[in-house]
mmCIF file of C-alpha atoms and ligand atoms in Angstrom:
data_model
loop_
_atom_site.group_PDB
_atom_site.id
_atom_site.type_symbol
_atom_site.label_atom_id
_atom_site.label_comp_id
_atom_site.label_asym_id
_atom_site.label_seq_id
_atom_site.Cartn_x
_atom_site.Cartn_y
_atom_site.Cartn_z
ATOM 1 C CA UNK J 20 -17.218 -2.531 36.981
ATOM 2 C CA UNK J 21 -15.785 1.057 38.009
ATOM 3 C CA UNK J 22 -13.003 0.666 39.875
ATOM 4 C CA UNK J 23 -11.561 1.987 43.303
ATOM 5 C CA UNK J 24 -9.598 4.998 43.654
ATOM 6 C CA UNK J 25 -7.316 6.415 46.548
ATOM 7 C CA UNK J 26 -6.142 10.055 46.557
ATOM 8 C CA UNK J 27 -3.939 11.013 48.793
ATOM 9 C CA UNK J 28 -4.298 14.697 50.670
ATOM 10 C CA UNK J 29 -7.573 15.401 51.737
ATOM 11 C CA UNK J 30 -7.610 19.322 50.458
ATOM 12 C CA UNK J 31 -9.837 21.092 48.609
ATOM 13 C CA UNK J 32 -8.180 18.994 45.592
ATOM 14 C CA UNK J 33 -8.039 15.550 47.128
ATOM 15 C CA UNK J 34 -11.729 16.154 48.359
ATOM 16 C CA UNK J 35 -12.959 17.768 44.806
ATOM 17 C CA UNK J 36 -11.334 15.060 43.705
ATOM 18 C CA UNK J 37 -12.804 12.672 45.432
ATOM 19 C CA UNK J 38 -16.418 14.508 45.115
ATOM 20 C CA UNK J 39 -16.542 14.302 41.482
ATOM 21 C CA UNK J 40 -15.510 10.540 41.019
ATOM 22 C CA UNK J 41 -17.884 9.589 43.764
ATOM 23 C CA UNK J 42 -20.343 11.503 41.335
ATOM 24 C CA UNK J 43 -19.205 9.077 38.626
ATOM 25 C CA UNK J 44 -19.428 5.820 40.809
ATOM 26 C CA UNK J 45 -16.169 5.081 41.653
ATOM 27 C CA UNK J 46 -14.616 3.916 44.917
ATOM 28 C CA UNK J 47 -12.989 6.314 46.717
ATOM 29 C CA UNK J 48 -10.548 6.390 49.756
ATOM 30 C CA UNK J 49 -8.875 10.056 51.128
ATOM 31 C CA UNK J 50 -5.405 9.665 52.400
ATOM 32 C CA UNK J 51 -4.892 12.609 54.845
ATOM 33 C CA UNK J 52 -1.213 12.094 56.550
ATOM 34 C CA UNK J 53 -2.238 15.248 59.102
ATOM 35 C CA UNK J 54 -4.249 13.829 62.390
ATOM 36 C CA UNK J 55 -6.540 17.055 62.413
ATOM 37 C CA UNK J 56 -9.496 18.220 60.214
ATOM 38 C CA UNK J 57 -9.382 17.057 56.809
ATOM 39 C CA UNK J 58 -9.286 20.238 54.601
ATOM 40 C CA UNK J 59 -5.842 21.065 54.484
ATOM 41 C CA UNK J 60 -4.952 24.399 54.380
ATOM 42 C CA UNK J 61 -8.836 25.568 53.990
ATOM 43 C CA UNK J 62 -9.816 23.311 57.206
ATOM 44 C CA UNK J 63 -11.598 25.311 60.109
ATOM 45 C CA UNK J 64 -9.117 25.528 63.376
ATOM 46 C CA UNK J 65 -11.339 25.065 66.437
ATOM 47 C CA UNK J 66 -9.941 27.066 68.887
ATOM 48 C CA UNK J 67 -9.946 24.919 72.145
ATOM 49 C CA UNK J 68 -8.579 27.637 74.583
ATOM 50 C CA UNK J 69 -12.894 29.301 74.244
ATOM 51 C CA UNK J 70 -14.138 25.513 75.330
ATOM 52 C CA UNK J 71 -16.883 25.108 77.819
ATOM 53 C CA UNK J 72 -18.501 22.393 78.940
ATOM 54 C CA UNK J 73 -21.862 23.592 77.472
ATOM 55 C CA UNK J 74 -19.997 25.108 74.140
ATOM 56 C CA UNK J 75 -18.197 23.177 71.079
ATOM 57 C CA UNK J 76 -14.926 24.675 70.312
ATOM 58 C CA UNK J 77 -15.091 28.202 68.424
ATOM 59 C CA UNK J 78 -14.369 27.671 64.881
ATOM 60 C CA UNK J 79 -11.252 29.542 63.621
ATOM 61 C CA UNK J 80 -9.944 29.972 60.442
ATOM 62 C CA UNK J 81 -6.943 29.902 58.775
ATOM 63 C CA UNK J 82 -7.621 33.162 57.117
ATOM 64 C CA UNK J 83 -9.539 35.055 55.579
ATOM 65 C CA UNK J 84 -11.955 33.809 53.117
ATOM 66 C CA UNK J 85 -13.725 34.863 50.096
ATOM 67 C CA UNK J 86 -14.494 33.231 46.503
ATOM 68 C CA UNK J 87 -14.935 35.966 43.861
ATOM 69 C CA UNK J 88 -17.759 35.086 41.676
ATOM 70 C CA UNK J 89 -15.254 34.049 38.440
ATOM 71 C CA UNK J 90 -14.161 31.132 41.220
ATOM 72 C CA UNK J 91 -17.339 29.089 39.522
ATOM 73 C CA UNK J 92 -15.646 25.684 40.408
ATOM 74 C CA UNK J 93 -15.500 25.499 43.972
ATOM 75 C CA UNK J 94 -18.785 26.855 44.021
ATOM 76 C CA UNK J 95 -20.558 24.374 41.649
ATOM 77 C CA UNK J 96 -19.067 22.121 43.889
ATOM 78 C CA UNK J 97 -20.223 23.768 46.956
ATOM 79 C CA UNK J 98 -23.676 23.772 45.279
ATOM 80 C CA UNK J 99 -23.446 19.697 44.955
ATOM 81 C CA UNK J 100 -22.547 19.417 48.427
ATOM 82 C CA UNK J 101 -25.767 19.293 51.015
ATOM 83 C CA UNK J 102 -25.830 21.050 54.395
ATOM 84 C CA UNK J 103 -26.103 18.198 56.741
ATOM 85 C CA UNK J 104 -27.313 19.813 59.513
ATOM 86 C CA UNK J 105 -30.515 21.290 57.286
ATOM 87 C CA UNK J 106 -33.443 19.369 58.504
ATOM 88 C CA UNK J 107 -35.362 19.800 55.259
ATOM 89 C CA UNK J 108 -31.929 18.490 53.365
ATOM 90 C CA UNK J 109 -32.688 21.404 51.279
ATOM 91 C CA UNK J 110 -29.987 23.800 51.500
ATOM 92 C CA UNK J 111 -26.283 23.756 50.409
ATOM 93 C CA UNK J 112 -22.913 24.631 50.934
ATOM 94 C CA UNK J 113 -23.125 27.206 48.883
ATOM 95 C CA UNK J 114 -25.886 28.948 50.858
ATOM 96 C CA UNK J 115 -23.343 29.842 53.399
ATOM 97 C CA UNK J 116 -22.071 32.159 51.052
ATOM 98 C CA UNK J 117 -22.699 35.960 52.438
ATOM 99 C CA UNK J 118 -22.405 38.244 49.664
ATOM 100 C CA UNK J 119 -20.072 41.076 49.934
ATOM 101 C CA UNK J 120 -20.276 44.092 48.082
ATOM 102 C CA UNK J 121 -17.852 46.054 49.691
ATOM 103 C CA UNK J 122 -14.023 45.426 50.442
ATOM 104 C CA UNK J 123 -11.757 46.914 53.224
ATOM 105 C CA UNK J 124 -7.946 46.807 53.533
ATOM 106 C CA UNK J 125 -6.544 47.099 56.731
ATOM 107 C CA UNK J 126 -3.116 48.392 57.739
ATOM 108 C CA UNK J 127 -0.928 48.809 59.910
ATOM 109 C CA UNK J 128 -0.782 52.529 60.931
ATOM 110 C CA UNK J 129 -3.087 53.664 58.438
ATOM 111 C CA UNK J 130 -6.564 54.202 57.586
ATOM 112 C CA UNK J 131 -7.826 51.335 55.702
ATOM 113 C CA UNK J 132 -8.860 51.407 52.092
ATOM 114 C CA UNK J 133 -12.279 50.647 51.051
ATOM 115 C CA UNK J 134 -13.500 49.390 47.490
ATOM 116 C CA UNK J 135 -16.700 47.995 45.692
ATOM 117 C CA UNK J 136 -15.770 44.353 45.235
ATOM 118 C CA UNK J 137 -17.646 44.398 41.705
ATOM 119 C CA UNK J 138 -18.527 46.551 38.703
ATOM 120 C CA UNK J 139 -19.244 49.941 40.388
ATOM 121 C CA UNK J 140 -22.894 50.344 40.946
ATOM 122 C CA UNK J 141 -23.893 53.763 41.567
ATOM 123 C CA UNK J 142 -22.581 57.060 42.872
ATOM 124 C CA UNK J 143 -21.809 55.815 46.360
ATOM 125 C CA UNK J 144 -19.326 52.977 44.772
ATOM 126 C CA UNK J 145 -17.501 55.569 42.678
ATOM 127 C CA UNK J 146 -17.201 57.665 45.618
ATOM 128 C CA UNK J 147 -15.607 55.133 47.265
ATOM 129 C CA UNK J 148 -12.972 54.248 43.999
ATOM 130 C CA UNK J 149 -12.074 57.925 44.176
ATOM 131 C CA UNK J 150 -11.818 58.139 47.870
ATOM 132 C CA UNK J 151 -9.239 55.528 47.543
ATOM 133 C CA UNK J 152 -7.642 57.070 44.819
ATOM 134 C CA UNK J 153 -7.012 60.571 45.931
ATOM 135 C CA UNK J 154 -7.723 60.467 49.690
ATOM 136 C CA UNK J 155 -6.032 57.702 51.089
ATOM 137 C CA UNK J 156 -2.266 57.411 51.459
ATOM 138 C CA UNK J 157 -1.870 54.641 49.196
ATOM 139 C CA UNK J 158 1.734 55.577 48.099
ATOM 140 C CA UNK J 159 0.384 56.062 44.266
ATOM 141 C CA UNK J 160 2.294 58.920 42.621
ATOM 142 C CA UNK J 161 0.609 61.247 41.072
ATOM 143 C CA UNK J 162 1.188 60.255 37.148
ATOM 144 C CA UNK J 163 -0.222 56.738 38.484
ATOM 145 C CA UNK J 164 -3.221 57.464 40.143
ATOM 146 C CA UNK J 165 -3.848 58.796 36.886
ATOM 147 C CA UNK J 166 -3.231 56.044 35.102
ATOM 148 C CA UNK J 167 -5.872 54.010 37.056
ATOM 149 C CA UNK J 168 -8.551 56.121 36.589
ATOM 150 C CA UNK J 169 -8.365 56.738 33.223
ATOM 151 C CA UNK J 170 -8.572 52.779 33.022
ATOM 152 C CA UNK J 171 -11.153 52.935 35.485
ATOM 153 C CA UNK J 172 -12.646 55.213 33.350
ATOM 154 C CA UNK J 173 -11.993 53.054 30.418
ATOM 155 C CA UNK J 174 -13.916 50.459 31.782
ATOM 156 C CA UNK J 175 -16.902 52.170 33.284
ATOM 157 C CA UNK J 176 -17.498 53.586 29.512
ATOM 158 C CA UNK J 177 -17.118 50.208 28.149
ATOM 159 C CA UNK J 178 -20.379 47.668 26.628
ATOM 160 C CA UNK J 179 -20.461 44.719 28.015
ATOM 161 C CA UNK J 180 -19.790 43.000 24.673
ATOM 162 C CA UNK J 181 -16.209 45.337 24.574
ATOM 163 C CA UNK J 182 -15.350 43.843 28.128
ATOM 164 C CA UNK J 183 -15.931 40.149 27.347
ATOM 165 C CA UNK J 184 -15.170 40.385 23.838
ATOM 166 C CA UNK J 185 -11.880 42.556 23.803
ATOM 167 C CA UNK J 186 -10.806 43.672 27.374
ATOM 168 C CA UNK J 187 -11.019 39.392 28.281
ATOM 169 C CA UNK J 188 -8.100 38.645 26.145
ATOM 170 C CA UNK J 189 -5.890 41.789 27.520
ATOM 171 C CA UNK J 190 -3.472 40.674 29.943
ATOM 172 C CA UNK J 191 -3.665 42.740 33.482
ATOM 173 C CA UNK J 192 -0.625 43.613 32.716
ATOM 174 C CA UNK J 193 -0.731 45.080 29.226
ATOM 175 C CA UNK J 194 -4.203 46.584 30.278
ATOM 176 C CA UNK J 195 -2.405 48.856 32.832
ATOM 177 C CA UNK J 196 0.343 49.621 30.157
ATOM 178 C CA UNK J 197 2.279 48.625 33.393
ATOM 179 C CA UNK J 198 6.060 48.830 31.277
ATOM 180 C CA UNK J 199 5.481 52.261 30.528
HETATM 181 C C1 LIG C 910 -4.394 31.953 55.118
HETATM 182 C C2 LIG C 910 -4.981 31.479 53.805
HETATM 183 C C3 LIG C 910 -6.119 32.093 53.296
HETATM 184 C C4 LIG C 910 -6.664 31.666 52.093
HETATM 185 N N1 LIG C 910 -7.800 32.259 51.647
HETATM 186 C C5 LIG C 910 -8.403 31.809 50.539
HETATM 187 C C6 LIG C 910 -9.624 32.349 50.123
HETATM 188 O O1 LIG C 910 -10.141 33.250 50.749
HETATM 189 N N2 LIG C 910 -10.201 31.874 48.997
HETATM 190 C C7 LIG C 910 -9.627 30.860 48.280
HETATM 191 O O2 LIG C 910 -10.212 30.449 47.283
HETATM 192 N N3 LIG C 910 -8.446 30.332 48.639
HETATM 193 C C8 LIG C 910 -7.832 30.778 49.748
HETATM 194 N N4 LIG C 910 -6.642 30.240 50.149
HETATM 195 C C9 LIG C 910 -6.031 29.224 49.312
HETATM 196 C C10 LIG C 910 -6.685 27.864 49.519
HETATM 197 O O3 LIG C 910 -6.947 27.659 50.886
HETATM 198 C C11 LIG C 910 -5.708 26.825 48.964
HETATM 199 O O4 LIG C 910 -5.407 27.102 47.607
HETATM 200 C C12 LIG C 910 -6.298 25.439 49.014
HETATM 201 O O5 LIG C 910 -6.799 25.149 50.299
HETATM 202 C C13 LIG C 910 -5.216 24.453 48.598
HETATM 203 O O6 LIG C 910 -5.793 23.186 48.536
HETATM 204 P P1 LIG C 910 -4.945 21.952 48.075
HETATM 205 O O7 LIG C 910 -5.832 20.738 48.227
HETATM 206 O O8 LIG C 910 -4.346 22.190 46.742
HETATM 207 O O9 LIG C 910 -3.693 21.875 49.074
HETATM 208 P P2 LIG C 910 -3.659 21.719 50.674
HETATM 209 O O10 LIG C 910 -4.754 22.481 51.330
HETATM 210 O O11 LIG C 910 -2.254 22.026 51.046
HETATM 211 O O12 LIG C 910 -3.959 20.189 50.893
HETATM 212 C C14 LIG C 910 -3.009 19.192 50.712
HETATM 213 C C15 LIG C 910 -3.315 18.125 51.738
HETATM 214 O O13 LIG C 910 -2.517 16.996 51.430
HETATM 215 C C16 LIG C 910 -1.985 16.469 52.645
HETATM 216 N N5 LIG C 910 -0.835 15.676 52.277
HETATM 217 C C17 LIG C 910 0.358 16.123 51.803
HETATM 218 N N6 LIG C 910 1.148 15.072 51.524
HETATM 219 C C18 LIG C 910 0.445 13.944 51.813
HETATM 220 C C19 LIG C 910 0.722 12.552 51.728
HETATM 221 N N7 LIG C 910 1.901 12.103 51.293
HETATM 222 N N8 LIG C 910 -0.236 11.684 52.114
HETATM 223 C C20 LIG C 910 -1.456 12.113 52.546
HETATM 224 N N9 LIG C 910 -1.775 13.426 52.670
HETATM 225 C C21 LIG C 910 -0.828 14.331 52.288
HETATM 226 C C22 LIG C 910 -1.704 17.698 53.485
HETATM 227 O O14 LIG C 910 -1.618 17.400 54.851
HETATM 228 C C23 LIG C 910 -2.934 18.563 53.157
HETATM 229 O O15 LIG C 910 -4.021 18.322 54.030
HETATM 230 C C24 LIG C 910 -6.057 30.627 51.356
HETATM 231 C C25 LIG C 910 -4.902 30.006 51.860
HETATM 232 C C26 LIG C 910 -4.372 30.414 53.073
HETATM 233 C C27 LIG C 910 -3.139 29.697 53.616
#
């Protein structure tokens, strides 16, 4: 007989957690010591002061989210977790995903900076990279800026089997020759 299980902290690890030995047949119970939403600091914040009498409360966050695509756990997991409010009981959590192929920085005072969130894809991406990069007052000197692009450059001129194969085991760090 499986046995029973309590976690306590109902998180994104407590609940994972608790998703996968579910999976496996086991008994489980979430502690959560916080009297709100379980979720813990990835819970939605329902803002009450927006309430109607015809309207729920608007659903705030904590912050901003996003899940680059080398997150693959807590999207499998997302993808084994149905939408209960899909009538067919055919979609997933992970179909509220919104891809986003573009990334802006905001700040305070200054224009914000723009980048391609993946592998640049065209002119209009590298536009944008060098836009950044020479444009924008991003308090790069110049002998730095320099150095990103000629790893940018690095990269873009790269096979795929060089990335994974080589460029995978390089520390950020040592990639960006960041001592020198
Ligand atoms: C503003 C903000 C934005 C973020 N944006 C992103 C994002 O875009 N993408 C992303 O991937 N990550 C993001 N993160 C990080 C992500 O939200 C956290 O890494 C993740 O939620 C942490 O989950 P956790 O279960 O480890 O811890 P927590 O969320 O801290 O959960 C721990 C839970 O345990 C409970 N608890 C503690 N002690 C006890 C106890 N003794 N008994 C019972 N319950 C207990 C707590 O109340 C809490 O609910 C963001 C975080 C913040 C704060």
């Amino acid at each position: 007989m499986k046995s029973s299980v309590i976690i306590l902290g109902g998180g994104v690890a407590g609940m994972s957690a608790a998703h996968e030995l579910a999976e496996r047949g086991y008994k489980v119970t979430v502690f959560e010591k916080q009297p709100e939403l379980p979720g813990g600091k990835a819970r939605s914040i329902p803002v009450k002061a927006f309430t109607s009498p015809n309207h729920k409360h608007l659903p705030g966050e904590h912050g901003f989210r996003f899940f680059p695509g080398f997150y693959r756990h807590i999207i499998d997991t997302m993808e084994r977790i149905p939408m209960t409010d899909d009538a067919d009981h055919k979609k997933n959590t992970a179909d509220n995903l919104v891809e986003a192929p573009k990334m802006m920085l905001t700040r305070v005072g200054k224009e914000p900076i723009q980048l391609p969130t993946g592998f640049p894809d065209g002119p209009e991406d590298i536009r944008l990279i060098i836009d950044a990069i020479f444009n924008t007052d991003t308090g790069l000197k110049p002998g730095e800026s320099k150095v990103i692009l000629s790893k940018l450059w690095q990269l873009m001129t790269s096979s795929r089997a060089r990335r994974f194969g080589e460029y995978e085991h390089i520390g950020w760090w040592d990639f960006c020759e960041a001592d020198l």
